Short mmCIF file of C-alpha atoms and ligand atoms in Angstrom, two decimals:
data_model
loop_
_atom_site.label_atom_id
_atom_site.label_comp_id
_atom_site.label_asym_id
_atom_site.label_seq_id
_atom_site.Cartn_x
_atom_site.Cartn_y
_atom_site.Cartn_z
CA MET L 16 0.15 -0.03 0.22
CA PRO L 17 1.23 3.21 -0.90
CA THR L 18 2.82 5.77 2.20
CA ILE L 19 2.41 9.48 2.47
CA PHE L 20 4.27 11.27 4.43
CA ALA L 21 2.30 13.52 7.51
CA CYS L 22 2.35 14.57 11.15
CA HIS L 23 0.85 11.94 13.55
CA GLU L 24 -1.85 15.22 14.02
CA ASN L 25 -2.68 15.30 10.39
CA ARG L 26 -2.58 11.59 9.46
CA ASN L 27 -6.14 11.16 7.46
CA LEU L 28 -4.54 13.20 4.52
CA GLY L 29 -7.52 12.10 2.74
CA LYS L 30 -9.79 14.51 4.21
CA HIS L 31 -7.74 17.21 2.89
CA GLY L 32 -6.03 15.73 -0.51
CA TRP L 33 -8.08 16.87 -3.27
CA LEU L 34 -6.94 16.98 -7.49
CA HIS L 35 -6.16 20.66 -8.88
CA PRO L 36 -9.22 20.96 -11.16
CA VAL L 37 -7.10 23.12 -13.57
CA SER L 38 -3.75 21.02 -13.13
CA LYS L 39 -5.09 17.63 -12.14
CA ARG L 40 -2.44 17.45 -9.57
CA LEU L 41 -2.66 16.06 -6.58
CA LEU L 42 -2.48 18.60 -3.79
CA TYR L 43 -2.10 18.16 0.07
CA ARG L 44 -2.85 20.42 3.06
CA ALA L 45 0.20 20.83 4.60
CA CYS L 46 0.34 19.64 8.01
CA PRO L 47 -0.78 22.93 9.98
CA ALA L 48 1.64 22.45 12.75
CA LEU L 49 4.69 21.74 10.24
CA HIS L 50 5.25 18.96 13.44
CA SER L 51 9.20 17.70 12.65
CA THR L 52 7.88 14.34 13.76
CA MET L 53 6.99 13.87 10.32
CA VAL L 54 5.70 10.09 10.24
CA SER L 55 5.51 7.60 7.33
CA VAL L 56 1.45 6.86 6.88
CA PRO L 57 0.01 3.85 4.89
CA VAL L 58 -3.07 5.19 3.22
CA LYS L 59 -5.64 3.52 1.15
CA THR L 60 -6.09 5.26 -2.28
CA PHE L 61 -8.17 5.59 -4.89
CA TYR L 62 -8.27 6.45 -8.29
CA ILE L 63 -11.67 7.63 -10.25
CA GLU L 64 -12.11 8.12 -13.60
CA THR L 65 -15.64 9.33 -14.87
CA PHE L 66 -17.79 9.11 -18.33
CA GLY L 67 -20.90 10.47 -19.14
CA CYS L 68 -23.02 13.51 -18.82
CA GLN L 69 -22.76 16.26 -15.96
CA MET L 70 -25.22 14.04 -13.35
CA ASN L 71 -22.08 11.77 -13.63
CA ALA L 72 -19.86 14.19 -13.02
CA HIS L 73 -21.50 15.59 -9.92
CA ASP L 74 -22.38 11.91 -9.12
CA SER L 75 -18.12 11.12 -9.49
CA GLU L 76 -18.05 14.59 -6.80
CA LYS L 77 -20.71 12.75 -4.24
CA VAL L 78 -18.29 9.65 -4.29
CA VAL L 79 -14.77 11.45 -3.99
CA GLY L 80 -16.42 13.05 -1.08
CA THR L 81 -17.38 10.15 0.64
CA LEU L 82 -14.03 8.44 0.36
CA LEU L 83 -11.95 11.69 1.19
CA GLN L 84 -14.30 11.42 4.11
CA GLN L 85 -13.65 7.63 5.07
CA GLY L 86 -9.85 8.46 5.35
CA PHE L 87 -8.66 7.21 1.59
CA ALA L 88 -6.35 9.49 -0.80
CA GLN L 89 -7.18 10.19 -4.02
CA VAL L 90 -3.98 9.95 -6.83
CA ALA L 91 -4.03 10.88 -9.96
CA THR L 92 -3.06 7.68 -11.56
CA PRO L 93 -4.46 4.10 -11.92
CA ASP L 94 -1.39 2.63 -10.75
CA GLU L 95 -1.02 4.41 -7.43
CA ALA L 96 -4.01 3.69 -6.16
CA SER L 97 -5.35 0.60 -4.08
CA HIS L 98 -8.84 0.88 -5.57
CA LEU L 99 -10.04 2.22 -8.60
CA PHE L 100 -13.77 3.76 -9.39
CA TYR L 101 -15.14 3.64 -12.92
CA ASN L 102 -18.33 5.73 -12.65
CA THR L 103 -19.72 4.58 -16.04
CA CYS L 104 -22.44 5.60 -18.88
CA SER L 105 -24.79 3.32 -20.81
CA ILE L 106 -26.75 5.69 -22.80
CA ARG L 107 -25.31 4.84 -26.07
CA ASP L 108 -23.57 1.34 -27.15
CA LYS L 109 -20.75 3.10 -27.74
CA ALA L 110 -20.39 4.88 -24.23
CA GLU L 111 -20.82 0.81 -22.63
CA GLN L 112 -18.02 -0.31 -24.86
CA LYS L 113 -15.73 2.22 -23.69
CA VAL L 114 -15.85 1.03 -19.94
CA PHE L 115 -15.64 -2.71 -21.35
CA HIS L 116 -12.41 -1.73 -22.88
CA ARG L 117 -10.95 0.06 -19.96
CA LEU L 118 -12.00 -2.14 -17.31
CA ASP L 119 -9.92 -5.09 -20.08
CA THR L 120 -7.34 -2.32 -20.23
CA PHE L 121 -6.47 -2.74 -16.36
CA LYS L 122 -7.12 -6.59 -15.47
CA ARG L 123 -3.21 -6.61 -16.35
CA SER L 124 -2.15 -4.32 -13.77
CA ALA L 125 -5.76 -5.07 -11.10
CA LYS L 126 -3.95 -7.48 -8.98
CA GLY L 127 -4.17 -6.61 -5.07
CA LYS L 128 -6.76 -3.67 -6.20
CA ILE L 129 -9.80 -3.32 -5.87
CA ILE L 130 -11.96 -2.62 -8.81
CA ALA L 131 -15.44 -0.89 -8.50
CA VAL L 132 -18.04 -0.55 -11.49
CA LEU L 133 -20.50 2.63 -10.26
CA GLY L 134 -23.36 4.57 -12.55
CA CYS L 135 -25.57 3.80 -15.11
CA GLY L 136 -23.65 1.01 -16.90
CA ALA L 137 -23.63 -0.58 -13.25
CA GLN L 138 -27.33 -0.36 -12.65
CA GLN L 139 -28.23 -1.49 -16.12
CA GLU L 140 -25.73 -4.88 -16.27
CA GLY L 141 -25.43 -5.57 -12.67
CA GLU L 142 -24.12 -8.91 -11.68
CA LYS L 143 -23.40 -10.17 -15.77
CA ILE L 144 -20.42 -7.89 -14.97
CA PHE L 145 -18.66 -9.75 -12.52
CA GLU L 146 -18.56 -12.42 -15.32
CA ARG L 147 -17.49 -10.51 -18.24
CA ALA L 148 -14.61 -8.67 -15.94
CA PRO L 149 -13.96 -11.28 -13.08
CA HIS L 150 -11.37 -8.64 -11.24
CA VAL L 151 -14.04 -6.39 -10.72
CA SER L 152 -15.19 -6.68 -6.93
CA LEU L 153 -18.09 -3.68 -6.22
CA VAL L 154 -21.03 -2.70 -8.55
CA ALA L 155 -23.06 -0.24 -8.03
CA GLY L 156 -25.75 2.01 -8.88
CA SER L 157 -25.99 6.24 -8.38
CA ALA L 158 -28.96 5.40 -5.62
CA SER L 159 -26.44 3.36 -3.52
CA TYR L 160 -23.19 6.06 -3.27
CA ALA L 161 -24.11 6.84 0.39
CA ARG L 162 -24.30 3.39 1.08
CA LEU L 163 -20.49 3.52 -0.13
CA PRO L 164 -19.00 3.09 3.32
CA GLU L 165 -21.06 0.01 4.17
CA MET L 166 -20.42 -1.66 0.69
CA LEU L 167 -16.29 -1.15 1.05
CA ILE L 168 -16.71 -2.40 5.13
CA GLN L 169 -18.04 -6.10 3.39
CA LEU L 170 -15.20 -5.97 0.68
CA GLU L 171 -12.23 -5.47 3.76
CA ALA L 172 -14.60 -8.16 5.48
CA GLY L 173 -13.39 -10.15 2.28
CA ASN L 174 -16.69 -10.25 0.86
CA LYS L 175 -15.23 -11.29 -3.05
CA ARG L 176 -18.61 -9.38 -4.62
CA VAL L 177 -20.35 -6.29 -3.32
CA LEU L 178 -23.62 -5.49 -5.18
CA GLY L 179 -25.73 -2.03 -4.72
CA LEU L 180 -28.29 -1.41 -7.43
CA ALA L 181 -31.44 -0.31 -5.19
CA PHE L 182 -33.44 2.63 -5.92
CA ASP L 183 -33.49 4.04 -2.42
CA ARG L 184 -35.57 6.73 -2.12
CA ASP L 185 -33.69 8.44 0.80
CA GLU L 186 -30.67 8.02 -0.18
CA ALA L 187 -30.18 9.55 -4.07
CA PHE L 188 -29.14 12.93 -3.60
CA GLU L 189 -26.47 14.62 -2.02
CA THR L 190 -24.05 12.52 0.57
CA PRO L 191 -23.41 14.93 3.32
CA TYR L 192 -19.20 14.75 1.97
CA THR L 193 -19.57 15.53 -2.08
CA ARG L 194 -16.33 17.25 -2.72
CA ARG L 195 -16.84 19.49 -5.77
CA ASP L 196 -14.71 19.44 -8.17
CA ASN L 197 -14.35 23.18 -9.31
CA PRO L 198 -14.26 26.20 -6.53
CA HIS L 199 -16.37 28.49 -8.23
CA ARG L 200 -19.30 26.77 -9.92
CA ALA L 201 -21.17 23.72 -7.98
CA PHE L 202 -23.43 21.17 -9.18
CA LEU L 203 -26.98 20.61 -7.16
CA THR L 204 -28.76 17.55 -7.45
CA ILE L 205 -32.83 18.31 -7.22
CA ILE L 206 -34.32 15.50 -8.98
CA GLU L 207 -33.44 11.75 -9.17
CA GLY L 208 -34.53 9.38 -11.77
CA CYS L 209 -37.15 9.85 -14.45
CA ASP L 210 -40.70 8.61 -14.71
CA LYS L 211 -41.09 9.17 -19.06
CA SER L 212 -40.77 6.37 -21.19
CA CYS L 213 -39.01 7.82 -24.33
CA ALA L 214 -38.47 4.52 -26.88
CA TYR L 215 -34.60 4.71 -27.46
CA CYS L 216 -33.72 5.50 -23.49
CA VAL L 217 -31.99 3.54 -20.62
CA VAL L 218 -31.58 6.14 -18.25
CA PRO L 219 -35.63 5.28 -16.91
CA PHE L 220 -34.08 1.58 -16.27
CA THR L 221 -30.51 3.10 -14.90
CA ARG L 222 -31.30 5.73 -12.82
CA GLY L 223 -35.04 4.27 -11.51
CA PRO L 224 -38.50 6.20 -10.85
CA GLU L 225 -38.37 10.64 -10.33
CA ARG L 226 -37.79 11.43 -6.82
CA SER L 227 -37.61 15.17 -6.28
CA ARG L 228 -35.70 16.48 -3.22
CA THR L 229 -37.70 18.93 -1.18
CA GLY L 230 -37.71 22.59 -1.41
CA ALA L 231 -36.33 23.36 2.07
CA ASN L 232 -33.21 20.83 1.64
CA VAL L 233 -32.21 22.03 -1.86
CA MET L 234 -32.50 25.61 -0.35
CA GLU L 235 -30.56 24.47 2.56
CA GLU L 236 -27.50 23.15 0.44
CA ALA L 237 -27.61 26.07 -1.88
CA ARG L 238 -27.67 28.82 0.75
CA ARG L 239 -24.42 26.72 2.11
CA LEU L 240 -22.74 26.53 -1.03
CA ALA L 241 -23.15 30.33 -1.48
CA GLY L 242 -21.84 30.48 1.91
CA GLU L 243 -18.40 28.47 0.89
CA GLY L 244 -17.76 31.17 -1.76
CA TYR L 245 -19.81 29.72 -4.89
CA THR L 246 -21.23 32.23 -7.28
CA GLU L 247 -22.78 29.57 -9.79
CA ILE L 248 -25.23 27.09 -9.22
CA THR L 249 -26.47 24.64 -11.53
CA LEU L 250 -29.42 22.74 -10.53
CA LEU L 251 -29.49 19.54 -12.17
CA GLY L 252 -31.90 16.24 -12.95
CA GLN L 253 -32.52 13.86 -16.26
CA ASN L 254 -35.58 16.44 -16.51
CA VAL L 255 -34.76 19.32 -13.90
CA ASN L 256 -38.27 20.94 -14.71
CA SER L 257 -40.82 17.98 -14.39
CA TYR L 258 -39.33 18.76 -10.49
CA GLN L 259 -42.29 18.71 -7.55
CA ASP L 260 -41.54 19.71 -3.99
CA PRO L 261 -42.60 16.50 -2.23
CA SER L 262 -43.21 18.38 1.34
CA PRO L 263 -46.16 20.50 1.74
CA ALA L 264 -44.67 23.57 0.45
CA GLY L 265 -45.25 21.94 -3.11
CA TRP L 266 -43.02 24.24 -4.71
CA ASP L 267 -42.68 23.12 -8.54
CA PHE L 268 -39.32 23.98 -10.75
CA ALA L 269 -40.05 27.85 -11.37
CA THR L 270 -40.96 28.54 -7.92
CA LEU L 271 -37.73 26.59 -7.03
CA LEU L 272 -35.51 28.24 -9.43
CA ALA L 273 -37.10 31.77 -8.41
CA ARG L 274 -36.13 31.18 -4.94
CA VAL L 275 -32.78 29.86 -5.70
CA GLY L 276 -31.78 32.74 -7.48
CA GLU L 277 -32.67 35.24 -4.50
CA ILE L 278 -29.77 33.18 -2.27
CA PRO L 279 -27.55 36.20 -1.35
CA GLY L 280 -24.21 35.12 -3.03
CA LEU L 281 -25.11 33.83 -5.67
CA ARG L 282 -24.27 35.24 -9.25
CA ARG L 283 -25.57 32.71 -11.54
CA VAL L 284 -28.06 30.19 -11.80
CA ARG L 285 -28.27 27.74 -14.26
CA PHE L 286 -30.39 24.22 -14.82
CA THR L 287 -30.28 21.26 -17.30
CA THR L 288 -31.96 19.44 -18.09
CA SER L 289 -35.25 20.49 -19.35
CA HIS L 290 -38.14 18.29 -20.77
CA PRO L 291 -40.10 20.56 -23.52
CA ARG L 292 -43.10 18.63 -22.05
CA ASP L 293 -42.98 20.09 -18.99
CA PHE L 294 -41.76 23.14 -20.02
CA VAL L 295 -44.45 26.16 -18.46
CA LYS L 296 -44.07 29.89 -19.37
CA PRO L 297 -43.84 30.72 -15.70
CA ILE L 298 -40.04 29.21 -16.18
CA ILE L 299 -39.49 32.10 -18.95
CA ASP L 300 -41.02 34.51 -16.32
CA ALA L 301 -39.06 33.41 -13.86
CA ILE L 302 -35.56 33.79 -15.98
CA GLU L 303 -37.28 37.53 -16.57
CA ALA L 304 -37.75 38.50 -13.10
CA ASP L 305 -34.00 37.64 -12.04
CA GLU L 306 -30.21 38.70 -13.60
CA ARG L 307 -28.92 36.08 -11.88
CA LEU L 308 -30.68 33.13 -13.41
CA CYS L 309 -28.68 32.47 -16.77
CA ASN L 310 -29.31 33.29 -20.67
CA HIS L 311 -29.57 29.66 -21.36
CA VAL L 312 -32.06 27.01 -21.57
CA HIS L 313 -30.90 23.23 -23.05
CA LEU L 314 -34.43 22.15 -24.32
CA PRO L 315 -33.58 18.58 -26.30
CA VAL L 316 -36.29 18.37 -29.38
CA GLN L 317 -34.70 14.66 -31.09
CA SER L 318 -36.29 14.86 -33.81
CA GLY L 319 -38.16 17.72 -36.13
CA SER L 320 -41.16 15.49 -37.38
CA THR L 321 -44.03 15.07 -35.31
CA ARG L 322 -44.35 11.40 -36.44
CA VAL L 323 -40.85 10.26 -35.21
CA LEU L 324 -41.64 12.24 -31.83
CA LYS L 325 -44.43 10.03 -31.23
CA ALA L 326 -42.70 6.92 -32.01
CA MET L 327 -40.10 8.07 -30.25
CA GLN L 328 -42.44 8.48 -27.21
CA ARG L 329 -41.67 11.76 -26.37
CA LEU L 330 -45.30 13.51 -25.58
CA TYR L 331 -45.28 16.45 -27.83
CA THR L 332 -45.43 17.82 -31.13
CA ARG L 333 -43.38 20.05 -33.46
CA ASP L 334 -45.31 22.70 -32.86
CA GLU L 335 -45.79 22.45 -29.44
CA TYR L 336 -41.79 22.13 -29.29
CA MET L 337 -41.98 25.87 -31.02
CA ARG L 338 -44.58 27.19 -28.99
CA ARG L 339 -41.86 26.71 -26.04
CA ILE L 340 -39.11 28.33 -28.68
CA ASP L 341 -41.75 31.11 -28.96
CA TRP L 342 -41.53 32.44 -25.74
CA MET L 343 -37.93 32.13 -25.47
CA LYS L 344 -37.42 34.31 -28.83
CA GLN L 345 -40.11 36.55 -27.28
CA SER L 346 -38.29 36.83 -23.76
CA ARG L 347 -37.09 40.06 -23.01
CA ARG L 348 -33.86 38.23 -22.16
CA PRO L 349 -31.59 36.71 -24.78
CA LEU L 350 -31.90 33.40 -24.19
CA ALA L 351 -29.49 31.38 -26.01
CA ILE L 352 -31.52 27.98 -26.30
CA THR L 353 -29.50 24.76 -27.37
CA THR L 354 -30.79 21.04 -28.07
CA ASP L 355 -30.53 17.01 -28.21
CA ILE L 356 -31.12 15.89 -32.01
CA ILE L 357 -30.99 12.10 -32.83
CA VAL L 358 -30.62 11.21 -35.93
CA GLY L 359 -31.28 7.88 -37.51
CA PHE L 360 -34.60 6.60 -35.11
CA PRO L 361 -35.65 3.52 -36.47
CA GLY L 362 -38.34 4.30 -38.98
CA GLU L 363 -36.91 7.81 -39.96
CA THR L 364 -37.69 8.28 -43.51
CA GLU L 365 -35.58 10.79 -45.37
CA SER L 366 -38.06 13.39 -45.56
CA GLU L 367 -38.55 13.04 -41.80
CA PHE L 368 -34.93 13.52 -41.60
CA GLU L 369 -35.20 16.64 -43.33
CA GLU L 370 -37.91 17.93 -41.25
CA THR L 371 -34.79 18.15 -38.55
CA MET L 372 -32.89 19.81 -41.10
CA GLN L 373 -35.80 22.43 -41.30
CA LEU L 374 -36.33 22.83 -37.85
CA LEU L 375 -32.22 23.95 -36.93
CA ASP L 376 -32.88 26.47 -39.81
CA GLU L 377 -36.48 27.82 -38.20
CA VAL L 378 -34.84 27.51 -34.76
CA GLN L 379 -31.54 28.73 -34.75
CA PHE L 380 -30.00 27.07 -32.03
CA ASP L 381 -27.03 28.53 -30.54
CA ALA L 382 -26.04 24.87 -29.94
CA ILE L 383 -26.70 21.16 -30.13
CA PHE L 384 -25.79 17.68 -28.97
CA GLY L 385 -26.29 15.55 -32.21
CA PHE L 386 -26.38 11.87 -31.61
CA LYS L 387 -26.54 8.66 -33.71
CA TYR L 388 -29.56 6.65 -32.73
CA SER L 389 -27.62 3.51 -30.77
CA GLN L 390 -30.03 0.57 -30.03
CA ARG L 391 -30.30 -0.12 -25.93
CA PRO L 392 -31.94 -2.87 -23.79
CA ASN L 393 -35.07 -3.22 -22.84
CA THR L 394 -36.03 0.07 -24.84
CA ALA L 395 -39.35 0.10 -26.77
CA ALA L 396 -37.60 1.14 -29.94
CA LEU L 397 -36.26 -2.39 -30.42
CA LYS L 398 -39.13 -3.73 -31.22
CA ILE L 399 -39.34 -1.29 -34.48
CA GLN L 400 -38.23 -3.09 -37.40
CA ASP L 401 -37.48 -0.38 -40.08
CA LYS L 402 -33.57 -0.03 -38.68
CA VAL L 403 -31.78 3.28 -40.76
CA PRO L 404 -28.59 1.70 -42.19
CA GLU L 405 -25.20 2.56 -40.15
CA GLU L 406 -23.71 4.09 -43.53
CA GLU L 407 -26.96 6.42 -43.97
CA ILE L 408 -27.35 7.17 -39.78
CA THR L 409 -23.75 9.10 -40.67
CA ARG L 410 -24.40 10.70 -43.13
CA ARG L 411 -27.40 12.41 -41.76
CA LEU L 412 -25.20 13.33 -38.27
CA SER L 413 -22.73 15.05 -40.64
CA ALA L 414 -25.66 17.05 -42.26
CA VAL L 415 -26.88 17.76 -38.91
CA GLN L 416 -23.49 19.23 -37.99
CA GLU L 417 -22.62 20.97 -41.29
CA LYS L 418 -25.60 22.75 -41.16
CA GLN L 419 -25.38 24.08 -37.19
CA ARG L 420 -21.59 24.76 -37.68
CA ALA L 421 -22.74 27.23 -40.20
CA ILE L 422 -25.74 28.71 -37.89
CA GLN L 423 -23.01 28.95 -34.88
CA LEU L 424 -20.88 30.68 -36.92
CA ARG L 425 -23.28 33.29 -38.32
CA LYS L 426 -24.38 33.87 -34.49
CA HIS L 427 -20.67 33.90 -32.93
CA GLY L 428 -19.96 36.35 -36.19
CA GLU L 429 -22.64 38.72 -35.15
CA MET L 430 -21.42 38.96 -31.40
CA ILE L 431 -18.41 40.68 -32.33
CA GLY L 432 -18.17 44.15 -30.75
CA GLY L 433 -20.53 43.54 -28.29
CA ILE L 434 -19.45 42.86 -24.28
CA GLU L 435 -20.11 40.36 -22.36
CA GLU L 436 -19.35 38.94 -18.40
CA VAL L 437 -17.50 36.36 -17.89
CA LEU L 438 -16.97 34.11 -15.15
CA ILE L 439 -13.36 33.16 -15.46
CA GLU L 440 -12.88 29.77 -14.86
CA GLY L 441 -9.51 28.82 -16.74
CA ARG L 442 -6.66 29.74 -18.18
CA ASN L 443 -5.10 28.75 -21.55
CA HIS L 444 -0.90 28.54 -20.71
CA ALA L 445 -0.33 27.84 -24.45
CA THR L 446 -2.74 30.73 -25.66
CA GLN L 447 -2.17 32.81 -22.92
CA GLN L 448 -5.29 33.37 -22.78
CA TRP L 449 -8.07 33.19 -19.58
CA ILE L 450 -10.75 30.81 -20.37
CA GLY L 451 -14.32 32.77 -19.57
CA ARG L 452 -17.71 31.57 -19.83
CA THR L 453 -21.18 34.08 -20.40
CA SER L 454 -24.59 33.84 -19.09
CA GLN L 455 -25.55 32.56 -22.12
CA ASN L 456 -23.08 29.58 -21.47
CA ARG L 457 -20.39 30.37 -24.48
CA THR L 458 -17.10 29.63 -24.13
CA LEU L 459 -14.94 33.00 -24.66
CA ASN L 460 -11.51 33.29 -24.23
CA PHE L 461 -9.67 36.57 -23.92
CA THR L 462 -6.42 38.84 -22.97
CA HIS L 463 -6.02 40.28 -20.03
CA THR L 464 -2.94 42.29 -18.82
CA SER L 465 -2.32 40.81 -15.88
CA ASP L 466 -2.05 36.80 -15.18
CA ASP L 467 -2.56 36.72 -11.97
CA PRO L 468 -4.62 33.67 -10.69
CA ALA L 469 -6.59 34.94 -8.08
CA LEU L 470 -7.85 36.18 -11.30
CA LEU L 471 -9.84 32.55 -11.50
CA GLY L 472 -13.82 32.77 -10.49
CA THR L 473 -13.91 36.29 -10.23
CA TYR L 474 -16.48 37.96 -12.88
CA MET L 475 -15.10 40.24 -15.72
CA PRO L 476 -16.65 42.23 -19.13
CA VAL L 477 -14.99 41.24 -22.19
CA ARG L 478 -15.56 42.60 -25.68
CA ILE L 479 -15.63 40.21 -28.41
CA THR L 480 -13.03 40.26 -30.96
CA ARG L 481 -13.09 37.30 -32.98
CA ALA L 482 -15.66 34.59 -33.28
CA GLY L 483 -14.97 30.70 -34.38
CA PRO L 484 -18.35 28.09 -34.26
CA ASN L 485 -17.60 26.44 -30.91
CA SER L 486 -16.25 29.87 -29.11
CA LEU L 487 -15.51 33.47 -29.06
CA ALA L 488 -12.30 35.48 -28.42
CA GLY L 489 -11.76 39.12 -26.84
CA GLU L 490 -10.05 41.45 -24.65
CA ALA L 491 -10.52 42.02 -20.95
CA CYS L 492 -12.95 45.26 -21.01
CA LEU L 493 -10.74 47.51 -18.68
CA ASN L 494 -12.00 50.93 -19.42
CA LEU L 495 -14.63 52.51 -17.70
CA ASP L 496 -17.04 53.53 -20.45
CA LEU L 497 -17.20 50.29 -21.65
CA LEU L 498 -18.32 49.25 -18.12
CA GLN L 499 -20.90 51.50 -18.10
CA GLN L 500 -22.23 50.39 -21.43
CA ILE L 501 -22.54 46.80 -20.17
CA SER L 502 -24.54 48.22 -17.04
CA ALA L 503 -26.85 50.29 -19.16
N1 SAM B 97 -34.20 14.03 -20.37
C1 SAM B 97 -33.36 14.88 -21.17
C2 SAM B 97 -34.97 14.78 -22.18
O1 SAM B 97 -35.80 14.06 -22.20
O2 SAM B 97 -34.65 15.46 -23.36
C3 SAM B 97 -32.84 13.75 -22.08
C4 SAM B 97 -31.38 12.96 -21.08
S1 SAM B 97 -30.63 11.87 -22.24
C5 SAM B 97 -29.47 11.48 -20.73
C6 SAM B 97 -29.30 12.83 -23.02
C7 SAM B 97 -29.63 12.66 -24.45
O3 SAM B 97 -28.78 11.42 -24.97
C8 SAM B 97 -30.99 12.99 -24.86
O4 SAM B 97 -31.15 14.05 -25.06
C9 SAM B 97 -30.97 11.71 -26.21
O5 SAM B 97 -30.71 12.92 -27.44
C10 SAM B 97 -29.52 11.13 -25.97
N2 SAM B 97 -29.73 10.12 -25.75
C11 SAM B 97 -30.73 9.38 -25.44
N3 SAM B 97 -30.56 8.12 -25.62
C12 SAM B 97 -30.27 7.67 -26.81
C13 SAM B 97 -30.28 6.41 -27.86
N4 SAM B 97 -30.33 5.33 -27.42
N5 SAM B 97 -29.38 6.70 -29.00
C14 SAM B 97 -28.90 8.46 -28.86
N6 SAM B 97 -29.13 9.05 -28.27
C15 SAM B 97 -29.23 9.14 -26.99
FE1 SF4 B 98 -34.09 9.18 -21.32
FE2 SF4 B 98 -36.93 10.55 -22.18
FE3 SF4 B 98 -36.51 10.19 -19.53
FE4 SF4 B 98 -35.22 12.28 -20.86
S1 SF4 B 98 -37.39 11.98 -21.08
S2 SF4 B 98 -34.11 10.82 -19.67
S3 SF4 B 98 -34.48 10.68 -22.76
S4 SF4 B 98 -36.48 8.62 -21.33
#
């Protein structure tokens, strides 16, 4: 087992070790008393790798916090670790293959190590993972992370295979020890699981039924995060806007959003992902009423064809989706709208695909995530016979991406000369530029006379000077007249 140097009062370094979010280097807090009697302490070390969406990234923060609290130390490579954790994604077939490929890679170096598979892939495959990868000894879905310490004890007690796959209602949200990667932006789960049944999607099987957290509980955590210095919070859920407070207060999503926005200390509140069926006008009213609610809505459409949407069991028509787009376009706030698109859903004809292309023209999204349809176990779409050939799916995805690239290039070009406030999130040392994010969730890289790391996490007006399809570039706006323009 690796050893780490610590003084006798600071031996539980797991509590103090953390990965620096930018450099990814492992940092340890020094012994506060600078004790001269440093001792070599054996510690359990863990390495974690995360696949998939923001929900998974945040789940890993819960796992990391729980392990640190248990006295583990986080390390940056699998070789240094006594315990390896793979937080998996199974949303598309490729994601799942990637996980098993990774597990194979580590078979050779697995001797004497505990290997754990977590997340959607774990929930979906369950005990089968032990057969496919016999060097794995723990398989646990996202609803079981609060039980992780107990499961690790079972392993230490000599149990060779431990399973945690229950969808326990009370244990699905934050653990008390969540260790957030980013010191300025925090994710906050408000709803878990999904009660919809889209014909292509595994989420209802891997994350279970919808469970909303009480409004009071969300507010308590959001206030605590603001108190710890976080200025941006993203409310998270598979369908965040299906949120329904289970307490007598009974807040809906728009109410919760408005209340979180009022918390002193927060400057930006985001949310993802919204389902069009539950996307109601009061959400836009809440955004309009409070500048702190960001100028961005991610509203996955999946297809521009009402016939395909019905086959996908999406519960809205193209017209109903467009009504929501109209609300956003008529808003007083400059809302950026982004979406998800699936191409090649079984039975999607050329003309139905063209309807998706026309929808892109009509909406002029600010960004899209385009996916090739991927067959998933247990899903209703498996029964649809009329599969679209793989080459055709590839062609459709390229066509969608090409069209969208042109749209983004044009929209970004129109922003040149404007001023946007960014949260400074990082520094690109190669280009000597700061990396910022706008309220509309655009990346805006910019130059500044200072390279002081204290700028990280601060907000800064930036004048846009150049535009690419995926990001903007500019220069820090240090001129007082321009500052007044932005606040006007
Ligand atoms: N709940 C959100 C909604 O209903 O719009 C989406 C959450 S899902 C985890 C993220 C995205 O993955 C979906 O919007 C969809 O575009 C994509 N996706 C899900 N299942 C897929 C599949 N079988 N094949 C391709 N893309 C898929
Ligand atoms: Fe999947 Fe549909 Fe639920 Fe979104 S709403 S998570 S796409 S089943």
